[in-house]
Amino acid sequence: MGDPAIPEPSRRTSSTKGVYGISVAAELVGTGVQNLRLYEARGLLTPDRTTGGTRRYSQDDLDRLHRITDLLAQGLNLSGVAMVLDLQDRNTVLDDENTALKEEGRDRQRSIGEP
């Protein structure tokens, strides 16, 4: 069984499934193909790959690319962008865990009859 944080291909939503080729993704984001390769090399995103090795970008990847270009436009360098994205990703995980814990607490309160 794989990492639960990484959806299995059969369970992926339309926003996480890689469907756009690199040239289409670059055009949709308004940047160059070489920039997408650079961002991948720097670990800023990880597009899907076909069995032949062709990159496929999902809607989530495009959203992340928009965020990268926004941060670059605000004056951050790629190291700064990596730090911001990492913090945002970690914050999202913590928010999700917090929500799950709150729901668990409410469920427990209901099961013992507390308001």
Short mmCIF file of N, CA, C and O in Angstrom, two decimals:
data_model
loop_
_atom_site.label_atom_id
_atom_site.label_comp_id
_atom_site.label_asym_id
_atom_site.label_seq_id
_atom_site.Cartn_x
_atom_site.Cartn_y
_atom_site.Cartn_z
N MET A 1 0.85 -1.18 0.00
CA MET A 1 0.00 0.00 0.00
C MET A 1 0.89 1.23 0.00
O MET A 1 1.88 1.29 0.71
N GLY A 2 0.54 2.27 -0.77
CA GLY A 2 1.34 3.48 -0.90
C GLY A 2 1.06 4.49 0.19
O GLY A 2 0.31 4.26 1.13
N ASP A 3 1.70 5.61 0.06
CA ASP A 3 1.52 6.72 0.98
C ASP A 3 0.09 7.24 0.86
O ASP A 3 -0.36 7.56 -0.23
N PRO A 4 -0.66 7.33 1.99
CA PRO A 4 -2.05 7.79 1.90
C PRO A 4 -2.17 9.23 1.44
O PRO A 4 -3.22 9.65 0.99
N ALA A 5 -1.10 10.01 1.55
CA ALA A 5 -1.15 11.41 1.11
C ALA A 5 -1.09 11.51 -0.41
O ALA A 5 -1.40 12.55 -0.98
N ILE A 6 -0.67 10.43 -1.08
CA ILE A 6 -0.57 10.43 -2.54
C ILE A 6 -1.68 9.54 -3.08
O ILE A 6 -1.68 8.34 -2.86
N PRO A 7 -2.66 10.13 -3.77
CA PRO A 7 -3.78 9.32 -4.25
C PRO A 7 -3.33 8.31 -5.30
O PRO A 7 -2.45 8.58 -6.10
N GLU A 8 -3.92 7.13 -5.23
CA GLU A 8 -3.67 6.13 -6.26
C GLU A 8 -4.28 6.61 -7.57
O GLU A 8 -5.29 7.31 -7.56
N PRO A 9 -3.66 6.25 -8.71
CA PRO A 9 -4.17 6.74 -9.99
C PRO A 9 -5.65 6.49 -10.21
O PRO A 9 -6.35 7.32 -10.75
N SER A 10 -6.17 5.35 -9.76
CA SER A 10 -7.58 5.04 -9.98
C SER A 10 -8.50 5.88 -9.11
O SER A 10 -9.67 5.99 -9.39
N ARG A 11 -7.96 6.48 -8.04
CA ARG A 11 -8.78 7.27 -7.13
C ARG A 11 -8.55 8.77 -7.29
O ARG A 11 -9.05 9.56 -6.53
N ARG A 12 -7.78 9.17 -8.25
CA ARG A 12 -7.48 10.58 -8.43
C ARG A 12 -8.69 11.34 -8.91
O ARG A 12 -9.49 10.84 -9.70
N THR A 13 -8.80 12.58 -8.44
CA THR A 13 -9.87 13.44 -8.91
C THR A 13 -9.42 14.11 -10.20
O THR A 13 -8.25 14.06 -10.56
N SER A 14 -10.33 14.76 -10.85
CA SER A 14 -9.99 15.42 -12.11
C SER A 14 -8.96 16.53 -11.89
O SER A 14 -8.22 16.87 -12.80
N SER A 15 -8.88 17.08 -10.68
CA SER A 15 -7.92 18.16 -10.45
C SER A 15 -6.50 17.64 -10.22
O SER A 15 -5.54 18.40 -10.32
N THR A 16 -6.35 16.35 -9.92
CA THR A 16 -5.02 15.81 -9.67
C THR A 16 -4.50 14.93 -10.81
O THR A 16 -3.35 14.52 -10.79
N LYS A 17 -5.34 14.66 -11.78
CA LYS A 17 -4.93 13.79 -12.90
C LYS A 17 -4.20 14.62 -13.95
O LYS A 17 -4.71 15.63 -14.43
N GLY A 18 -3.01 14.19 -14.31
CA GLY A 18 -2.22 14.89 -15.31
C GLY A 18 -2.79 14.71 -16.70
O GLY A 18 -2.87 13.59 -17.19
N VAL A 19 -3.20 15.81 -17.33
CA VAL A 19 -3.79 15.73 -18.66
C VAL A 19 -3.13 16.68 -19.66
O VAL A 19 -3.24 16.47 -20.86
N TYR A 20 -2.46 17.72 -19.18
CA TYR A 20 -1.88 18.73 -20.08
C TYR A 20 -0.42 18.43 -20.35
O TYR A 20 0.35 18.16 -19.43
N GLY A 21 -0.03 18.50 -21.61
CA GLY A 21 1.36 18.39 -21.98
C GLY A 21 2.12 19.63 -21.54
O GLY A 21 1.53 20.66 -21.20
N ILE A 22 3.43 19.56 -21.58
CA ILE A 22 4.25 20.65 -21.06
C ILE A 22 4.05 21.95 -21.83
O ILE A 22 3.99 23.03 -21.23
N SER A 23 3.91 21.88 -23.15
CA SER A 23 3.74 23.12 -23.91
C SER A 23 2.38 23.76 -23.64
O SER A 23 2.27 24.98 -23.55
N VAL A 24 1.35 22.94 -23.48
CA VAL A 24 0.02 23.47 -23.15
C VAL A 24 0.03 24.08 -21.76
O VAL A 24 -0.49 25.18 -21.54
N ALA A 25 0.63 23.38 -20.80
CA ALA A 25 0.70 23.89 -19.43
C ALA A 25 1.45 25.22 -19.40
O ALA A 25 1.00 26.17 -18.75
N ALA A 26 2.56 25.30 -20.12
CA ALA A 26 3.33 26.55 -20.15
C ALA A 26 2.50 27.69 -20.73
O ALA A 26 2.50 28.80 -20.21
N GLU A 27 1.77 27.40 -21.79
CA GLU A 27 0.93 28.43 -22.41
C GLU A 27 -0.20 28.86 -21.48
O GLU A 27 -0.48 30.06 -21.35
N LEU A 28 -0.83 27.90 -20.81
CA LEU A 28 -1.93 28.22 -19.90
C LEU A 28 -1.47 29.08 -18.72
O LEU A 28 -2.21 29.91 -18.22
N VAL A 29 -0.23 28.87 -18.29
CA VAL A 29 0.30 29.61 -17.15
C VAL A 29 0.97 30.91 -17.60
O VAL A 29 1.14 31.83 -16.81
N GLY A 30 1.36 30.97 -18.86
CA GLY A 30 2.00 32.17 -19.37
C GLY A 30 3.49 32.22 -19.09
O GLY A 30 4.06 33.28 -18.81
N THR A 31 4.12 31.07 -19.17
CA THR A 31 5.57 30.99 -18.95
C THR A 31 6.17 30.07 -19.99
O THR A 31 5.46 29.49 -20.81
N GLY A 32 7.47 29.93 -19.96
CA GLY A 32 8.15 29.08 -20.94
C GLY A 32 8.27 27.64 -20.49
O GLY A 32 8.25 27.34 -19.29
N VAL A 33 8.41 26.77 -21.44
CA VAL A 33 8.59 25.34 -21.18
C VAL A 33 9.82 25.11 -20.31
O VAL A 33 9.81 24.29 -19.39
N GLN A 34 10.91 25.85 -20.59
CA GLN A 34 12.13 25.67 -19.80
C GLN A 34 11.91 26.03 -18.33
O GLN A 34 12.52 25.43 -17.45
N ASN A 35 11.04 27.00 -18.07
CA ASN A 35 10.74 27.35 -16.68
C ASN A 35 10.07 26.18 -15.98
O ASN A 35 10.38 25.88 -14.82
N LEU A 36 9.14 25.51 -16.65
CA LEU A 36 8.48 24.36 -16.04
C LEU A 36 9.50 23.26 -15.73
O LEU A 36 9.44 22.65 -14.66
N ARG A 37 10.43 23.04 -16.63
CA ARG A 37 11.48 22.04 -16.39
C ARG A 37 12.34 22.46 -15.20
O ARG A 37 12.73 21.63 -14.38
N LEU A 38 12.65 23.75 -15.12
CA LEU A 38 13.45 24.26 -14.00
C LEU A 38 12.71 24.09 -12.68
O LEU A 38 13.29 23.65 -11.69
N TYR A 39 11.44 24.43 -12.65
CA TYR A 39 10.66 24.31 -11.42
C TYR A 39 10.61 22.85 -10.97
O TYR A 39 10.68 22.56 -9.77
N GLU A 40 10.49 21.95 -11.92
CA GLU A 40 10.49 20.53 -11.58
C GLU A 40 11.86 20.11 -11.04
O GLU A 40 11.95 19.41 -10.03
N ALA A 41 12.92 20.57 -11.69
CA ALA A 41 14.27 20.23 -11.25
C ALA A 41 14.54 20.76 -9.84
O ALA A 41 15.27 20.13 -9.07
N ARG A 42 13.95 21.89 -9.50
CA ARG A 42 14.13 22.48 -8.17
C ARG A 42 13.17 21.89 -7.14
O ARG A 42 13.16 22.29 -5.98
N GLY A 43 12.31 20.96 -7.57
CA GLY A 43 11.40 20.30 -6.64
C GLY A 43 10.15 21.09 -6.30
O GLY A 43 9.47 20.79 -5.33
N LEU A 44 9.83 22.11 -7.11
CA LEU A 44 8.67 22.94 -6.83
C LEU A 44 7.36 22.28 -7.24
O LEU A 44 6.30 22.65 -6.76
N LEU A 45 7.44 21.33 -8.16
CA LEU A 45 6.26 20.56 -8.55
C LEU A 45 6.71 19.26 -9.17
O LEU A 45 7.87 19.13 -9.60
N THR A 46 5.81 18.30 -9.19
CA THR A 46 6.12 16.98 -9.73
C THR A 46 4.96 16.54 -10.62
O THR A 46 3.99 15.96 -10.13
N PRO A 47 5.05 16.84 -11.91
CA PRO A 47 3.97 16.42 -12.80
C PRO A 47 3.95 14.90 -12.97
O PRO A 47 4.95 14.23 -12.72
N ASP A 48 2.79 14.39 -13.35
CA ASP A 48 2.69 12.98 -13.70
C ASP A 48 3.57 12.70 -14.90
O ASP A 48 3.95 13.61 -15.64
N ARG A 49 3.88 11.43 -15.11
CA ARG A 49 4.63 11.01 -16.29
C ARG A 49 3.88 9.85 -16.95
O ARG A 49 3.33 9.00 -16.27
N THR A 50 3.89 9.87 -18.28
CA THR A 50 3.34 8.73 -19.00
C THR A 50 4.34 7.60 -18.94
O THR A 50 5.48 7.79 -18.48
N THR A 51 3.96 6.42 -19.41
CA THR A 51 4.90 5.30 -19.41
C THR A 51 6.11 5.62 -20.29
O THR A 51 7.19 5.11 -20.05
N GLY A 52 5.94 6.50 -21.26
CA GLY A 52 7.05 6.91 -22.11
C GLY A 52 7.87 8.05 -21.54
O GLY A 52 8.85 8.48 -22.13
N GLY A 53 7.47 8.59 -20.37
CA GLY A 53 8.24 9.63 -19.71
C GLY A 53 7.77 11.05 -20.00
O GLY A 53 8.38 12.01 -19.53
N THR A 54 6.70 11.20 -20.76
CA THR A 54 6.20 12.54 -21.08
C THR A 54 5.51 13.15 -19.87
O THR A 54 4.73 12.49 -19.20
N ARG A 55 5.84 14.41 -19.59
CA ARG A 55 5.21 15.10 -18.46
C ARG A 55 3.74 15.37 -18.76
O ARG A 55 3.39 15.77 -19.86
N ARG A 56 2.91 15.20 -17.73
CA ARG A 56 1.48 15.52 -17.81
C ARG A 56 1.12 16.34 -16.58
O ARG A 56 1.31 15.91 -15.45
N TYR A 57 0.60 17.53 -16.81
CA TYR A 57 0.27 18.45 -15.74
C TYR A 57 -1.23 18.42 -15.44
O TYR A 57 -2.04 18.43 -16.35
N SER A 58 -1.56 18.43 -14.16
CA SER A 58 -2.95 18.43 -13.71
C SER A 58 -3.40 19.87 -13.45
O SER A 58 -2.59 20.80 -13.45
N GLN A 59 -4.68 20.02 -13.16
CA GLN A 59 -5.19 21.35 -12.78
C GLN A 59 -4.52 21.81 -11.49
O GLN A 59 -4.20 22.98 -11.34
N ASP A 60 -4.29 20.90 -10.56
CA ASP A 60 -3.58 21.26 -9.33
C ASP A 60 -2.17 21.76 -9.64
O ASP A 60 -1.69 22.71 -9.03
N ASP A 61 -1.50 21.11 -10.60
CA ASP A 61 -0.17 21.56 -11.01
C ASP A 61 -0.24 22.96 -11.60
O ASP A 61 0.62 23.81 -11.31
N LEU A 62 -1.26 23.22 -12.42
CA LEU A 62 -1.42 24.56 -13.01
C LEU A 62 -1.66 25.60 -11.93
O LEU A 62 -1.10 26.71 -11.99
N ASP A 63 -2.47 25.26 -10.93
CA ASP A 63 -2.71 26.19 -9.82
C ASP A 63 -1.40 26.48 -9.09
O ASP A 63 -1.11 27.63 -8.74
N ARG A 64 -0.61 25.44 -8.87
CA ARG A 64 0.69 25.62 -8.20
C ARG A 64 1.62 26.47 -9.07
O ARG A 64 2.33 27.34 -8.55
N LEU A 65 1.60 26.25 -10.36
CA LEU A 65 2.43 27.05 -11.27
C LEU A 65 2.01 28.52 -11.24
O LEU A 65 2.87 29.42 -11.27
N HIS A 66 0.73 28.78 -11.18
CA HIS A 66 0.26 30.17 -11.05
C HIS A 66 0.78 30.78 -9.75
O HIS A 66 1.20 31.94 -9.72
N ARG A 67 0.75 30.00 -8.68
CA ARG A 67 1.26 30.49 -7.39
C ARG A 67 2.76 30.78 -7.49
O ARG A 67 3.23 31.80 -6.98
N ILE A 68 3.49 29.91 -8.15
CA ILE A 68 4.94 30.11 -8.33
C ILE A 68 5.20 31.40 -9.10
O ILE A 68 6.02 32.23 -8.69
N THR A 69 4.49 31.59 -10.20
CA THR A 69 4.72 32.80 -11.00
C THR A 69 4.31 34.06 -10.23
O THR A 69 4.97 35.09 -10.34
N ASP A 70 3.25 33.97 -9.41
CA ASP A 70 2.85 35.11 -8.58
C ASP A 70 3.95 35.45 -7.57
O ASP A 70 4.28 36.63 -7.37
N LEU A 71 4.50 34.44 -6.93
CA LEU A 71 5.55 34.68 -5.93
C LEU A 71 6.81 35.25 -6.58
O LEU A 71 7.46 36.14 -6.03
N LEU A 72 7.15 34.74 -7.75
CA LEU A 72 8.31 35.27 -8.48
C LEU A 72 8.08 36.73 -8.86
O LEU A 72 8.98 37.56 -8.75
N ALA A 73 6.86 37.05 -9.27
CA ALA A 73 6.53 38.42 -9.66
C ALA A 73 6.59 39.36 -8.45
O ALA A 73 6.84 40.56 -8.61
N GLN A 74 6.40 38.83 -7.26
CA GLN A 74 6.49 39.63 -6.04
C GLN A 74 7.92 39.81 -5.56
O GLN A 74 8.16 40.47 -4.56
N GLY A 75 8.87 39.20 -6.28
CA GLY A 75 10.28 39.42 -5.97
C GLY A 75 11.00 38.29 -5.26
O GLY A 75 12.18 38.42 -4.96
N LEU A 76 10.31 37.18 -4.99
CA LEU A 76 10.99 36.06 -4.36
C LEU A 76 11.85 35.34 -5.38
O LEU A 76 11.51 35.29 -6.57
N ASN A 77 12.95 34.76 -4.92
CA ASN A 77 13.73 33.90 -5.80
C ASN A 77 13.21 32.47 -5.64
O ASN A 77 12.30 32.22 -4.84
N LEU A 78 13.76 31.53 -6.40
CA LEU A 78 13.23 30.17 -6.37
C LEU A 78 13.38 29.51 -5.01
O LEU A 78 12.51 28.72 -4.61
N SER A 79 14.43 29.83 -4.27
CA SER A 79 14.58 29.28 -2.92
C SER A 79 13.48 29.81 -2.01
O SER A 79 12.91 29.06 -1.22
N GLY A 80 13.17 31.08 -2.12
CA GLY A 80 12.09 31.67 -1.34
C GLY A 80 10.75 31.08 -1.72
O GLY A 80 9.91 30.80 -0.85
N VAL A 81 10.53 30.88 -3.01
CA VAL A 81 9.29 30.26 -3.48
C VAL A 81 9.15 28.86 -2.89
O VAL A 81 8.08 28.48 -2.41
N ALA A 82 10.25 28.10 -2.90
CA ALA A 82 10.21 26.74 -2.35
C ALA A 82 9.84 26.77 -0.87
O ALA A 82 9.03 25.95 -0.42
N MET A 83 10.39 27.72 -0.13
CA MET A 83 10.07 27.81 1.30
C MET A 83 8.61 28.17 1.52
O MET A 83 7.94 27.58 2.37
N VAL A 84 8.09 29.13 0.76
CA VAL A 84 6.69 29.54 0.90
C VAL A 84 5.77 28.38 0.56
O VAL A 84 4.81 28.08 1.29
N LEU A 85 6.04 27.70 -0.55
CA LEU A 85 5.18 26.59 -0.96
C LEU A 85 5.21 25.47 0.07
O LEU A 85 4.17 24.87 0.38
N ASP A 86 6.39 25.18 0.63
CA ASP A 86 6.50 24.15 1.65
C ASP A 86 5.68 24.52 2.87
O ASP A 86 4.93 23.69 3.41
N LEU A 87 5.78 25.76 3.30
CA LEU A 87 5.00 26.21 4.46
C LEU A 87 3.50 26.16 4.18
O LEU A 87 2.71 25.76 5.04
N GLN A 88 3.10 26.56 2.98
CA GLN A 88 1.69 26.51 2.63
C GLN A 88 1.19 25.06 2.59
O GLN A 88 0.08 24.78 3.07
N ASP A 89 2.00 24.17 2.04
CA ASP A 89 1.61 22.76 1.98
C ASP A 89 1.47 22.18 3.39
O ASP A 89 0.50 21.47 3.70
N ARG A 90 2.42 22.50 4.26
CA ARG A 90 2.37 22.01 5.64
C ARG A 90 1.18 22.60 6.38
O ARG A 90 0.52 21.91 7.17
N ASN A 91 0.88 23.86 6.13
CA ASN A 91 -0.27 24.50 6.76
C ASN A 91 -1.57 23.83 6.32
O ASN A 91 -2.48 23.63 7.13
N THR A 92 -1.67 23.48 5.04
CA THR A 92 -2.85 22.79 4.53
C THR A 92 -3.04 21.44 5.23
O THR A 92 -4.16 21.09 5.63
N VAL A 93 -1.96 20.70 5.40
CA VAL A 93 -2.03 19.41 6.09
C VAL A 93 -2.48 19.61 7.53
O VAL A 93 -3.36 18.89 8.02
N LEU A 94 -1.92 20.60 8.21
CA LEU A 94 -2.31 20.87 9.59
C LEU A 94 -3.77 21.29 9.69
O LEU A 94 -4.48 20.88 10.61
N ASP A 95 -4.22 22.12 8.75
CA ASP A 95 -5.63 22.53 8.73
C ASP A 95 -6.55 21.31 8.56
O ASP A 95 -7.57 21.19 9.23
N ASP A 96 -6.17 20.41 7.65
CA ASP A 96 -6.96 19.20 7.42
C ASP A 96 -7.00 18.33 8.67
O ASP A 96 -8.06 17.80 9.04
N GLU A 97 -5.84 18.18 9.33
CA GLU A 97 -5.78 17.38 10.55
C GLU A 97 -6.62 18.03 11.65
O GLU A 97 -7.32 17.34 12.40
N ASN A 98 -6.55 19.34 11.77
CA ASN A 98 -7.32 20.07 12.77
C ASN A 98 -8.82 19.89 12.54
O ASN A 98 -9.58 19.65 13.48
N THR A 99 -9.24 19.99 11.30
CA THR A 99 -10.65 19.79 10.96
C THR A 99 -11.10 18.38 11.33
O THR A 99 -12.17 18.19 11.91
N ALA A 100 -10.26 17.39 11.01
CA ALA A 100 -10.60 16.00 11.33
C ALA A 100 -10.71 15.80 12.84
O ALA A 100 -11.62 15.11 13.32
N LEU A 101 -9.81 16.41 13.60
CA LEU A 101 -9.86 16.28 15.05
C LEU A 101 -11.10 16.94 15.63
O LEU A 101 -11.72 16.42 16.57
N LYS A 102 -11.46 18.10 15.08
CA LYS A 102 -12.68 18.78 15.55
C LYS A 102 -13.91 17.91 15.28
O LYS A 102 -14.79 17.79 16.14
N GLU A 103 -13.97 17.31 14.10
CA GLU A 103 -15.10 16.45 13.77
C GLU A 103 -15.13 15.23 14.69
O GLU A 103 -16.20 14.83 15.16
N GLU A 104 -13.96 14.68 14.97
CA GLU A 104 -13.88 13.53 15.87
C GLU A 104 -14.37 13.92 17.27
O GLU A 104 -15.10 13.16 17.92
N GLY A 105 -13.98 15.09 17.72
CA GLY A 105 -14.42 15.57 19.03
C GLY A 105 -15.93 15.76 19.09
O GLY A 105 -16.57 15.40 20.07
N ARG A 106 -16.50 16.34 18.02
CA ARG A 106 -17.96 16.51 17.97
C ARG A 106 -18.67 15.16 17.97
O ARG A 106 -19.69 14.99 18.64
N ASP A 107 -18.12 14.21 17.22
CA ASP A 107 -18.72 12.87 17.18
C ASP A 107 -18.70 12.22 18.56
O ASP A 107 -19.67 11.59 18.97
N ARG A 108 -17.59 12.38 19.27
CA ARG A 108 -17.48 11.79 20.61
C ARG A 108 -18.47 12.46 21.57
O ARG A 108 -19.09 11.79 22.39
N GLN A 109 -18.60 13.78 21.46
CA GLN A 109 -19.54 14.48 22.32
C GLN A 109 -20.97 14.00 22.05
O GLN A 109 -21.75 13.80 22.98
N ARG A 110 -21.32 13.81 20.79
CA ARG A 110 -22.66 13.34 20.44
C ARG A 110 -22.88 11.92 20.99
O ARG A 110 -23.98 11.60 21.44
N SER A 111 -21.85 11.09 20.92
CA SER A 111 -22.02 9.70 21.34
C SER A 111 -22.21 9.57 22.85
O SER A 111 -22.81 8.61 23.31
N ILE A 112 -21.70 10.55 23.62
CA ILE A 112 -21.92 10.49 25.06
C ILE A 112 -23.02 11.42 25.53
O ILE A 112 -23.29 11.54 26.71
N GLY A 113 -23.67 12.08 24.57
CA GLY A 113 -24.85 12.87 24.85
C GLY A 113 -24.57 14.28 25.33
O GLY A 113 -25.44 14.91 25.88
N GLU A 114 -23.37 14.78 25.14
CA GLU A 114 -23.08 16.17 25.50
C GLU A 114 -23.44 17.09 24.36
O GLU A 114 -23.37 16.71 23.21
N PRO A 115 -23.81 18.35 24.69
CA PRO A 115 -24.19 19.30 23.63
C PRO A 115 -22.99 19.75 22.81
O PRO A 115 -21.91 19.78 23.19
#
